[in-house]
Short mmCIF file of C-alpha atoms and ligand atoms in Angstrom, two decimals:
data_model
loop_
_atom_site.label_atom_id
_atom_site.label_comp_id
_atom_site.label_asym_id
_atom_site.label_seq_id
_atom_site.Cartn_x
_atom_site.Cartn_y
_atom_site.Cartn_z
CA UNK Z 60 -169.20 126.39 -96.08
CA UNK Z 61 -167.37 123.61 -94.79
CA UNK Z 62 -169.15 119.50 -94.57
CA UNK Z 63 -169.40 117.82 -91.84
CA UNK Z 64 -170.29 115.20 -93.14
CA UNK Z 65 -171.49 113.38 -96.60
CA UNK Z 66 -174.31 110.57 -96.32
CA UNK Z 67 -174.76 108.11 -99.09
CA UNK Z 68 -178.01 106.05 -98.78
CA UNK Z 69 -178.44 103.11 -101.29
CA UNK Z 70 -183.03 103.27 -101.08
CA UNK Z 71 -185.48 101.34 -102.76
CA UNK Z 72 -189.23 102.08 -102.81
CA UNK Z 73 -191.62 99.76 -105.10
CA UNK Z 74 -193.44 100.99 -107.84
CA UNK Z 75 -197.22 101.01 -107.43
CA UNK Z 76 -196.89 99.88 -111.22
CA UNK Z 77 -193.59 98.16 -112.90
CA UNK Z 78 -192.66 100.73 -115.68
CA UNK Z 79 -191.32 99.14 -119.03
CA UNK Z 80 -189.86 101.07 -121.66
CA UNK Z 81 -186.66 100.89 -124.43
CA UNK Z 82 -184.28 101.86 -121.12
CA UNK Z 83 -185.82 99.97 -118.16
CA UNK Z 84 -188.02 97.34 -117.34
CA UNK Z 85 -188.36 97.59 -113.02
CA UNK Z 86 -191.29 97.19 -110.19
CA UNK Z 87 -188.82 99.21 -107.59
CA UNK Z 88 -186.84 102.28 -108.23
CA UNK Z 89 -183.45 101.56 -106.38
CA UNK Z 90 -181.22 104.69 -106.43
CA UNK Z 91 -179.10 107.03 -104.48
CA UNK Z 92 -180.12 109.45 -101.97
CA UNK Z 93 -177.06 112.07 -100.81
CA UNK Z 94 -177.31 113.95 -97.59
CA UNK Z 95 -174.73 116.86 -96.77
CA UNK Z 96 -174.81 117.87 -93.31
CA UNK Z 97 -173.19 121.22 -91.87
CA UNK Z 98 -174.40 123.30 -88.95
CA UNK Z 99 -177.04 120.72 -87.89
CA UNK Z 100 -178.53 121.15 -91.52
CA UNK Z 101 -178.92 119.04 -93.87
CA UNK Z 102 -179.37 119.29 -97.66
CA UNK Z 103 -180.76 116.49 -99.90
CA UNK Z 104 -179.76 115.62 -103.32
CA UNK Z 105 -181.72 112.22 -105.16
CA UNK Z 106 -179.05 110.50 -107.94
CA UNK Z 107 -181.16 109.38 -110.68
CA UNK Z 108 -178.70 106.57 -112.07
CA UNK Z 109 -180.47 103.65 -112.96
CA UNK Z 110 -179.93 100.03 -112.32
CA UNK Z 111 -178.72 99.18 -116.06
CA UNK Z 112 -176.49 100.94 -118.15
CA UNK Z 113 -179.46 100.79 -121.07
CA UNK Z 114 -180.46 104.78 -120.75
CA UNK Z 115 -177.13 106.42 -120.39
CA UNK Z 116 -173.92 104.52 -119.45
CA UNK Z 117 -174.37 105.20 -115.76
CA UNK Z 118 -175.60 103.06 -112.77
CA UNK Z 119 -176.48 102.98 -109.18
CA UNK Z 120 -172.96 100.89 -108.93
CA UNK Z 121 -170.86 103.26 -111.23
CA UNK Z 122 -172.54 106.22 -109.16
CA UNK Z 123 -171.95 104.91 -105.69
CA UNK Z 124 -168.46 103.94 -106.46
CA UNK Z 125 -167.90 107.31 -107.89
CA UNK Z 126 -169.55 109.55 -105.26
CA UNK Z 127 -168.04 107.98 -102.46
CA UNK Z 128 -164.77 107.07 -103.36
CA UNK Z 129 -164.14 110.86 -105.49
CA UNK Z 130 -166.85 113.20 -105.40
CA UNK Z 131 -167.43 113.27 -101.84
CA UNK Z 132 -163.57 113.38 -100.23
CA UNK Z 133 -163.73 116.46 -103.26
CA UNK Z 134 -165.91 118.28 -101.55
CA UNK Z 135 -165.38 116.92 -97.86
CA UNK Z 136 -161.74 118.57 -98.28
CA UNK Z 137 -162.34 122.03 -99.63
CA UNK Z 138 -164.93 125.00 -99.58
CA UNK Z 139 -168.56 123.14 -100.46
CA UNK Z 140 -170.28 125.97 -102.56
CA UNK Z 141 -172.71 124.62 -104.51
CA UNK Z 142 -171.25 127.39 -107.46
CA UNK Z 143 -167.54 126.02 -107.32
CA UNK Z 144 -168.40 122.34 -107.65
CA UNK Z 145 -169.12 122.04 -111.63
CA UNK Z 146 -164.84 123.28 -111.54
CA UNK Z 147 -164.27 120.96 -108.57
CA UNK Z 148 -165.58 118.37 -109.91
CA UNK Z 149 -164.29 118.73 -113.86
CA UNK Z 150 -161.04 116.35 -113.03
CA UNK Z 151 -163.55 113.77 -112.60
CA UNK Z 152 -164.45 112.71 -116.36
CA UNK Z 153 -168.23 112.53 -117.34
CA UNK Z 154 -170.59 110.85 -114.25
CA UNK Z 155 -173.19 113.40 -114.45
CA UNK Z 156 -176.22 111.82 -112.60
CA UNK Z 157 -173.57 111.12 -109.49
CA UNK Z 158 -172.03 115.01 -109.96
CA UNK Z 159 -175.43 116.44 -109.85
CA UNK Z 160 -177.01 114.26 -107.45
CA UNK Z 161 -173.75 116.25 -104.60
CA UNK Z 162 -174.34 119.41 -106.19
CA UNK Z 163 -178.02 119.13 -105.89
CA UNK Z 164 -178.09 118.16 -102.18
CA UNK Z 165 -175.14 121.53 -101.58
CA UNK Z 166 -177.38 123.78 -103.00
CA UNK Z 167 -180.42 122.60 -100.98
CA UNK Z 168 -177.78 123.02 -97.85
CA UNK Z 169 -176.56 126.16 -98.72
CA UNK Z 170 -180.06 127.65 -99.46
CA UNK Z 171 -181.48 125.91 -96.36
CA UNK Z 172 -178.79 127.64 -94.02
CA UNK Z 173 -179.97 131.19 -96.07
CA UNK Z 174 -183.61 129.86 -94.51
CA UNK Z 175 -184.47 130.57 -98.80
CA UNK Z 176 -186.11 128.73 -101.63
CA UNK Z 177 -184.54 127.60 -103.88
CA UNK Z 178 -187.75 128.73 -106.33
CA UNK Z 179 -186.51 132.31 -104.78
CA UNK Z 180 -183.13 131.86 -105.80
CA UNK Z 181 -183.38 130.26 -109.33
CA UNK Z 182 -185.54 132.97 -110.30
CA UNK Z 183 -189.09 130.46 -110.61
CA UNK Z 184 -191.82 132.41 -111.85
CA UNK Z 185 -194.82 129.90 -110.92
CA UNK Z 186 -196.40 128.73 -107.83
CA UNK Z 187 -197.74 125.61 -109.95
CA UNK Z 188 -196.76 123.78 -113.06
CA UNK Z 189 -198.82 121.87 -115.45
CA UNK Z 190 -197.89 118.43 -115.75
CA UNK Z 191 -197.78 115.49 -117.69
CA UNK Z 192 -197.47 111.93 -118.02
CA UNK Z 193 -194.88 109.34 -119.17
CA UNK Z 194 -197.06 105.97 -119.93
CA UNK Z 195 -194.26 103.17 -120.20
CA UNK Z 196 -195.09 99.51 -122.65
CA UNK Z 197 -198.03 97.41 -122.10
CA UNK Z 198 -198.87 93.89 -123.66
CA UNK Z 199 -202.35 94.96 -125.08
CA UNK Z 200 -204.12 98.18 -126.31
CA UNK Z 201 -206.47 97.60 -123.45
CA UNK Z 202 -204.03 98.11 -120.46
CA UNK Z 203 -203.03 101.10 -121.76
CA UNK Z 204 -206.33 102.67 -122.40
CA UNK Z 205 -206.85 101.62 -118.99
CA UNK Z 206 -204.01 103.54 -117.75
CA UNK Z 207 -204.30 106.69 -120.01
CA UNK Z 208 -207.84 107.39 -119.52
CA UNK Z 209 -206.92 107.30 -115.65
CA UNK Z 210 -204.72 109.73 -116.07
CA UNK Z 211 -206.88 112.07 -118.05
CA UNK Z 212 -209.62 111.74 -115.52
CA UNK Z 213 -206.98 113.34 -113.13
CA UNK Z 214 -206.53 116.04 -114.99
CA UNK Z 215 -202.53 115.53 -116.57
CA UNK Z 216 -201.97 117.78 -119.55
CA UNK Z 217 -200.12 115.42 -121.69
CA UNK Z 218 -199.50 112.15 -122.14
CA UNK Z 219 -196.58 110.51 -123.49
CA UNK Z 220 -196.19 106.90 -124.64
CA UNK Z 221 -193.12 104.88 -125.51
CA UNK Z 222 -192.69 103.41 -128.69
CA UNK Z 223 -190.29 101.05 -130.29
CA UNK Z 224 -190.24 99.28 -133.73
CA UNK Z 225 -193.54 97.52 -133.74
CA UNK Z 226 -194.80 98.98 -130.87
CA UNK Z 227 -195.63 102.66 -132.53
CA UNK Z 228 -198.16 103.30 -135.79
CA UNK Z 229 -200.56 100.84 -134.50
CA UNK Z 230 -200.41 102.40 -130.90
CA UNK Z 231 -200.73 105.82 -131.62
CA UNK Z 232 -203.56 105.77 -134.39
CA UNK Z 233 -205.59 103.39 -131.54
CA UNK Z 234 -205.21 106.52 -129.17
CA UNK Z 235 -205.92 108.88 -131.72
CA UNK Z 236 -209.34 106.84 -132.78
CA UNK Z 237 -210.29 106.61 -129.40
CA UNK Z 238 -209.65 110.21 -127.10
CA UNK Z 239 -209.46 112.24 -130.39
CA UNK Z 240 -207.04 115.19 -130.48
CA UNK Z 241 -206.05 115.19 -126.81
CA UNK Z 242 -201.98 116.37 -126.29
CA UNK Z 243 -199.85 113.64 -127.33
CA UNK Z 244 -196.44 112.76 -127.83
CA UNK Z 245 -194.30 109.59 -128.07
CA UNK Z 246 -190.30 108.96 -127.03
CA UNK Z 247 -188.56 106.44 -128.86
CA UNK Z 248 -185.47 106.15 -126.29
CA UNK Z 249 -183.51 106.00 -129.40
CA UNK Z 250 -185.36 102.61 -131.19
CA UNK Z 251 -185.15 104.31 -135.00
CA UNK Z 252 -182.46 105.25 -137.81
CA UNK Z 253 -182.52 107.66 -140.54
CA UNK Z 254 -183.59 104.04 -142.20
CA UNK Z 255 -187.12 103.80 -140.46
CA UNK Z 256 -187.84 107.60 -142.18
CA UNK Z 257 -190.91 105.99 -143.82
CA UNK Z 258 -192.16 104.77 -140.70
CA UNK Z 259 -191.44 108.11 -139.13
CA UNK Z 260 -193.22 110.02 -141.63
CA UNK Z 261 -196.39 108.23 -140.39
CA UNK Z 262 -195.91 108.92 -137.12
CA UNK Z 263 -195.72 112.20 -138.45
CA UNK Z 264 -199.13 112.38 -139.71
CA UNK Z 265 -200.80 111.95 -136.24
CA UNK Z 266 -200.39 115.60 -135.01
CA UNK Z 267 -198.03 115.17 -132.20
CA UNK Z 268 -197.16 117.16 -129.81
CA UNK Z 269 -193.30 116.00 -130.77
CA UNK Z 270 -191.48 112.66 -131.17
CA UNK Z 271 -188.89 112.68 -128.28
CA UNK Z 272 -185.20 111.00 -129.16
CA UNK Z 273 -185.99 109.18 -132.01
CA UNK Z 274 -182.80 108.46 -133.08
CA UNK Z 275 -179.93 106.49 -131.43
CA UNK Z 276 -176.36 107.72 -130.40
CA UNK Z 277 -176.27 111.55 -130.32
CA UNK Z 278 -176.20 111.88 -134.15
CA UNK Z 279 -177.35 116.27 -134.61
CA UNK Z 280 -176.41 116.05 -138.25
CA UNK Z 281 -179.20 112.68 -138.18
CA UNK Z 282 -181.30 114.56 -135.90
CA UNK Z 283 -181.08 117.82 -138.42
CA UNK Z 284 -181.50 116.47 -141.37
CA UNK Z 285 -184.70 113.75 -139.66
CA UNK Z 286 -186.20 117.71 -138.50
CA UNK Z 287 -186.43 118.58 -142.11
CA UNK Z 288 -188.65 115.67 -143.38
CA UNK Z 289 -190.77 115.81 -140.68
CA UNK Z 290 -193.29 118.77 -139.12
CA UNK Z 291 -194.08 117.23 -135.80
CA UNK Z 292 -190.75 119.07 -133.55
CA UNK Z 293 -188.70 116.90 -132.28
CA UNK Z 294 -187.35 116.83 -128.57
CA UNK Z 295 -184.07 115.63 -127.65
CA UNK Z 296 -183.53 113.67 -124.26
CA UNK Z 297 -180.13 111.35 -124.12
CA UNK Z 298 -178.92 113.34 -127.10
CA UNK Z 299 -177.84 116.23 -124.89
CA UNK Z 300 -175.49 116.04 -122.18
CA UNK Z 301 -174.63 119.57 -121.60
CA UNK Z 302 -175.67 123.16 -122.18
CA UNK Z 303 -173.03 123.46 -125.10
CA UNK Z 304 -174.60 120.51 -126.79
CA UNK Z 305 -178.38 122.10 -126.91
CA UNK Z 306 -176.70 125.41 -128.38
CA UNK Z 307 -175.31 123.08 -131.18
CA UNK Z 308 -178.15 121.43 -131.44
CA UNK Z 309 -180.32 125.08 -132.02
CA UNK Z 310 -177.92 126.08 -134.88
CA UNK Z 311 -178.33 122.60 -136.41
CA UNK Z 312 -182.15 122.72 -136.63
CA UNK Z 313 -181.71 119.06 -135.14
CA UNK Z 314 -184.77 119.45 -132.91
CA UNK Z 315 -187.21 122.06 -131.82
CA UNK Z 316 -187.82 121.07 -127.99
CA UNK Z 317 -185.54 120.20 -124.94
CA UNK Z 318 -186.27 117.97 -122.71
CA UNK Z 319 -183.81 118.88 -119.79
CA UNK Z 320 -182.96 116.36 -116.94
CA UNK Z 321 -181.05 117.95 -113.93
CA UNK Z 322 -179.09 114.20 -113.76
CA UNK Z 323 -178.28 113.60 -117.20
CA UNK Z 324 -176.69 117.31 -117.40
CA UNK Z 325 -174.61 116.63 -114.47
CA UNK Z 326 -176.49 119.02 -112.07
CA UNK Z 327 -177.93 122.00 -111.10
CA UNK Z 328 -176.32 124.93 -112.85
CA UNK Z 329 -175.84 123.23 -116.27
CA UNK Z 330 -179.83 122.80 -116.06
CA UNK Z 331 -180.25 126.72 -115.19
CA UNK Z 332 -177.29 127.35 -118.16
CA UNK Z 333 -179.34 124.76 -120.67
CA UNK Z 334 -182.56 127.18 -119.60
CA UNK Z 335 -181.54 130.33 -120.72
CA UNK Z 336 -179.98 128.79 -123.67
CA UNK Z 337 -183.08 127.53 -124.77
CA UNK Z 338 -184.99 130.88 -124.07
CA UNK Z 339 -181.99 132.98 -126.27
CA UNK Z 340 -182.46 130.37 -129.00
CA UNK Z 341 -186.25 129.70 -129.01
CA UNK Z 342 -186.31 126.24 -128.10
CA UNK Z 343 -189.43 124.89 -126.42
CA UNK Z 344 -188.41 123.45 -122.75
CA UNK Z 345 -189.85 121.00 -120.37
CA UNK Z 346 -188.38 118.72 -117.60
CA UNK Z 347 -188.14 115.37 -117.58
CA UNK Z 348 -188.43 113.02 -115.29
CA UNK Z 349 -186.81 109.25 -113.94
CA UNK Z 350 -189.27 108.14 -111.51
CA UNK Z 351 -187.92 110.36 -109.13
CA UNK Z 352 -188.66 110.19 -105.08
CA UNK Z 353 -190.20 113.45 -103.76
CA UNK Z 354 -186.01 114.64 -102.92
CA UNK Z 355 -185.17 114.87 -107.26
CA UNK Z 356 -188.94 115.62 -107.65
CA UNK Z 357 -189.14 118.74 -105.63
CA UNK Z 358 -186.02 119.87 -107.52
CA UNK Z 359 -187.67 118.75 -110.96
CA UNK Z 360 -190.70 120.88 -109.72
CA UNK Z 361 -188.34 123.73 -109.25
CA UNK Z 362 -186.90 123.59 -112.43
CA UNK Z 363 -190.20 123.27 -114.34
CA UNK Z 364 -191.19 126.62 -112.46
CA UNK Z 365 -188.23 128.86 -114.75
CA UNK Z 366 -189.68 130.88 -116.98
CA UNK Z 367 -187.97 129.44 -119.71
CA UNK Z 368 -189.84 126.00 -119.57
CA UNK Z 369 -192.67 126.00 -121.89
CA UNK Z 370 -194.18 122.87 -122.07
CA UNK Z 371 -195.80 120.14 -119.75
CA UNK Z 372 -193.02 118.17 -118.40
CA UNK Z 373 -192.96 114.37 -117.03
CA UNK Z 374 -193.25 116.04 -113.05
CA UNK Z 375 -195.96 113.80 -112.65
CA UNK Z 376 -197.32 113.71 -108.63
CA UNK Z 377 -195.74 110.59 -106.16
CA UNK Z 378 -198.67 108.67 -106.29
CA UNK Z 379 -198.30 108.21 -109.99
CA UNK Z 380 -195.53 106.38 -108.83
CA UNK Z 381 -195.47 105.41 -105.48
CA UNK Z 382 -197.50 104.56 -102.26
CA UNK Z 383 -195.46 105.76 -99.69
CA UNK Z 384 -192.97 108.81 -100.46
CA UNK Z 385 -189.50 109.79 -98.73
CA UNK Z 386 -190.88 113.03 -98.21
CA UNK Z 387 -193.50 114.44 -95.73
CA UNK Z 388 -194.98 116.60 -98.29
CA UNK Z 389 -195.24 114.52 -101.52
CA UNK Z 390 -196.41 116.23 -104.88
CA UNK Z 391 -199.92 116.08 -105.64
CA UNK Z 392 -202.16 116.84 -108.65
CA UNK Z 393 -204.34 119.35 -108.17
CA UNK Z 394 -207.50 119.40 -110.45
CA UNK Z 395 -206.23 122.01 -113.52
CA UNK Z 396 -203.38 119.49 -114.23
CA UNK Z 397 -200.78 121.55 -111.93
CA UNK Z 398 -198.42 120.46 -109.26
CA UNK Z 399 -197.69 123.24 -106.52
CA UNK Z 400 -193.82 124.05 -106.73
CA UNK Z 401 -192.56 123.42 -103.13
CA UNK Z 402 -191.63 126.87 -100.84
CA UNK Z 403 -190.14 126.21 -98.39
CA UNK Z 404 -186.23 126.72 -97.76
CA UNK Z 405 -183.73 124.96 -99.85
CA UNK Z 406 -185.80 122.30 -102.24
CA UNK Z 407 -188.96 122.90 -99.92
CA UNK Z 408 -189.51 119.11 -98.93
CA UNK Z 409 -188.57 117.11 -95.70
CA UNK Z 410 -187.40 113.81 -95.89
CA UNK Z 411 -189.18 111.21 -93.77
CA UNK Z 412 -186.40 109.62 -91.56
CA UNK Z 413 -188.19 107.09 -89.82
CA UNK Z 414 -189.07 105.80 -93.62
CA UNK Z 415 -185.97 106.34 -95.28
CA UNK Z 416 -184.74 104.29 -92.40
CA UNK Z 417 -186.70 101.61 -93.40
CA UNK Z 418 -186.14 101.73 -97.54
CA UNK Z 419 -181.81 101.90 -96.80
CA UNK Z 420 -180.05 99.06 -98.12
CA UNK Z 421 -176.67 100.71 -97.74
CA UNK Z 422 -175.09 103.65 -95.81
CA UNK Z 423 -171.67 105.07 -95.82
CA UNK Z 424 -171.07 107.88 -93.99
CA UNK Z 425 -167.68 110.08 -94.71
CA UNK Z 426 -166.18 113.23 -92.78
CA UNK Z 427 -163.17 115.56 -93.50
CA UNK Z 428 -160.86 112.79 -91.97
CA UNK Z 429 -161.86 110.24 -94.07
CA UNK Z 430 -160.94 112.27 -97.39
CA UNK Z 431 -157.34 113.53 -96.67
CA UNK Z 432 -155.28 113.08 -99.70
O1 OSB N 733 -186.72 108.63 -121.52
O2 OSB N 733 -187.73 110.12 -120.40
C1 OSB N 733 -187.21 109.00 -120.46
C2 OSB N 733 -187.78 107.11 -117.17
C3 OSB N 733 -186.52 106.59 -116.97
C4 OSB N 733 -185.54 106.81 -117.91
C5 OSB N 733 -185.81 107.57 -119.04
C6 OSB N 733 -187.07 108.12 -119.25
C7 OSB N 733 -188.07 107.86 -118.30
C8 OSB N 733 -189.45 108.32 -118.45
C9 OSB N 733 -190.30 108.44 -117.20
O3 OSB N 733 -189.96 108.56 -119.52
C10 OSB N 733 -190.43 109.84 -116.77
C11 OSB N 733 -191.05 109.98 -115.40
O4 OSB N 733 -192.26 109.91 -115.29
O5 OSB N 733 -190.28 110.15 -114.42
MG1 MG N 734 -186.94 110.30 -122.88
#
């Protein structure tokens, strides 16, 4: 397949609610959309870079430069298969969320010129997926009682709070006295050391679902030896970049669930790769989420429909985010807790051009001139 063309859109859409946690404190989710256009086609791929370099080291800055001043005259120049760019790309060192936001939006070309699903493709085994809920900071107890109980009423399957030093015992034995033994589980965005074990052993005691990335910085031999004092599993987030990372991490014992971002793996086929190597190792699997626009969501959505995914992921529906999507067809919550996995060709969802239009801050458009050596 050969580009015509590459479109970087810088977008912003407000948050019906600002989300706080560890990583991010924002009322609008600014970010990257990538368009790839061949044969009157295009194919859509949402960069999930963040404004601040506080969750990984990327940004929407760092990504932008990257994808439009490397990653794009890459692929502008050669053969765009969606399969060859992981190789295409490996000269360019680490920028995952930018690599898989152009890999994303080739495979959603490539699959929309085949007229198939990408759910076909993949190999996705469910028409819905039961989802769950990632409830950021709030200043009192009754906020986010507020909030949760919302949720349940909806029907989510989980929920998920973030905690920090100070911010933790005292939140999660509130929710425990007051919804009983419903599915929870907190993520620490890396806000402990192998120092706060005491206060991690209490945590323990509340029957979690699992304690997601606990500790800072990547540590497995931490993370293992953390797994063995404690008998809530712990899921990894940030501490896994790649499928050979998760394999490590297996044979380690340094956690017992994955929680598997298409961005922070650096697209695509390092997300399928990290799937089966959870299913060969018996790792539990869900998909994360970063307040993703209906383009990442769909894909999210996708992902969370492999059979290897075994847990309620954060795949929440738009409007647990947003009042207006980017997409015609945004995901909703149906009663059970589910979220219908798109069907249509390629990532199954159209973009809204009139309103995409209207959220673009930026656009740079480059062509196979533009990207001659
Ligand atoms: O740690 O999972 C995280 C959002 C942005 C960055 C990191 C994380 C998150 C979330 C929200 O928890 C997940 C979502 O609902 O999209
Ligand atoms: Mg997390």
């Amino acid at each position: 397949m050969r580009l015509e063309a590459v479109v970087l859109r810088e977008v912003t859409l407000p948050l019906r609610k600002p989300f706080e946690s560890g990583v991010m404190r924002a009322g609008r989710r600014r970010f990257i959309l990538v368009e790839t256009r061949a044969g009157g086609v295009s194919g859509w791929g949402e960069c999930v870079a963040l404004e601040t370099p506080y969750y990984t080291d990327e940004t929407v800055e760092t990504a932008w430069h990257i994808l439009h001043d490397f990653l794009a005259p890459a692929v502008l120049r050669g053969e765009a298969r969606p399969t060859a760019l992981p190789d295409a790309f490996r000269r360019v060192k680490g920028h995952p969320m930018a690599k898989a936001a152009l890999e994303a939006a080739l495979w959603d070309l490539e699959a929309r010129l085949q007229g198939r699903p990408l759910a076909e493709v993949w190999g996705a085994c469910r028409e819905a997926v039961p989802v769950g809920v990632s409830v950021g900071f709030h200043p009192d107890l009754d906020g986010l009682f507020r909030e949760v109980e919302g949720f349940l009423a909806q029907g989510y399957r989980r929920v998920k709070v973030k905690v920090e030093p100070g911010r933790d015992v005292a939140v999660v034995k509130a929710l425990r006295e007051r919804y009983g033994e419903i599915p929870l589980m907190v993520d620490a965005n890396g806000a402990y050391t192998l120092a706060d074990l005491p206060l991690l052993k209490e945590l323990d005691t509340f029957g979690l679902m699992m304690i997601e990335e606990p500790l800072a910085g990547g540590d497995l031999e931490a993370y293992a030896a953390l797994q063995a004092e404690l008998a809530t599993p712990i899921c990894l987030d940030e501490s896994l970049p790649d499928a050979r990372t998760v394999r490590r991490a297996a044979r380690l014992g340094a956690g017992r669930v994955v929680n598997l971002k298409p961005g922070r793996v650096g697209g695509p086929a390092e997300a399928l790769e990290i799937e089966a190597a959870c299913r060969e190792a018996g790792l539990g699997l869900w998909i994360g989420g970063m307040l993703e626009s209906g383009v990442g969501r769909a894909l999210n959505l996708i992902l969370a429909a492999l059979p290897g995914v075994t847990l309620p992921g954060d795949t929440s529906a738009s409007d647990r985010y947003y009042a207006s999507d980017l997409v015609t067809e945004p995901a909703r919550l149906l009663p059970d807790g589910t979220v219908p996995v798109p069907r249509g060709p390629g990532i199954g969802v159209d973009v809204d051009r009139e309103y995409l239009a209207a959220v673009t801050a930026r656009e740079a458009w480059l062509r196979p001139e533009d990207a001659r050596v």
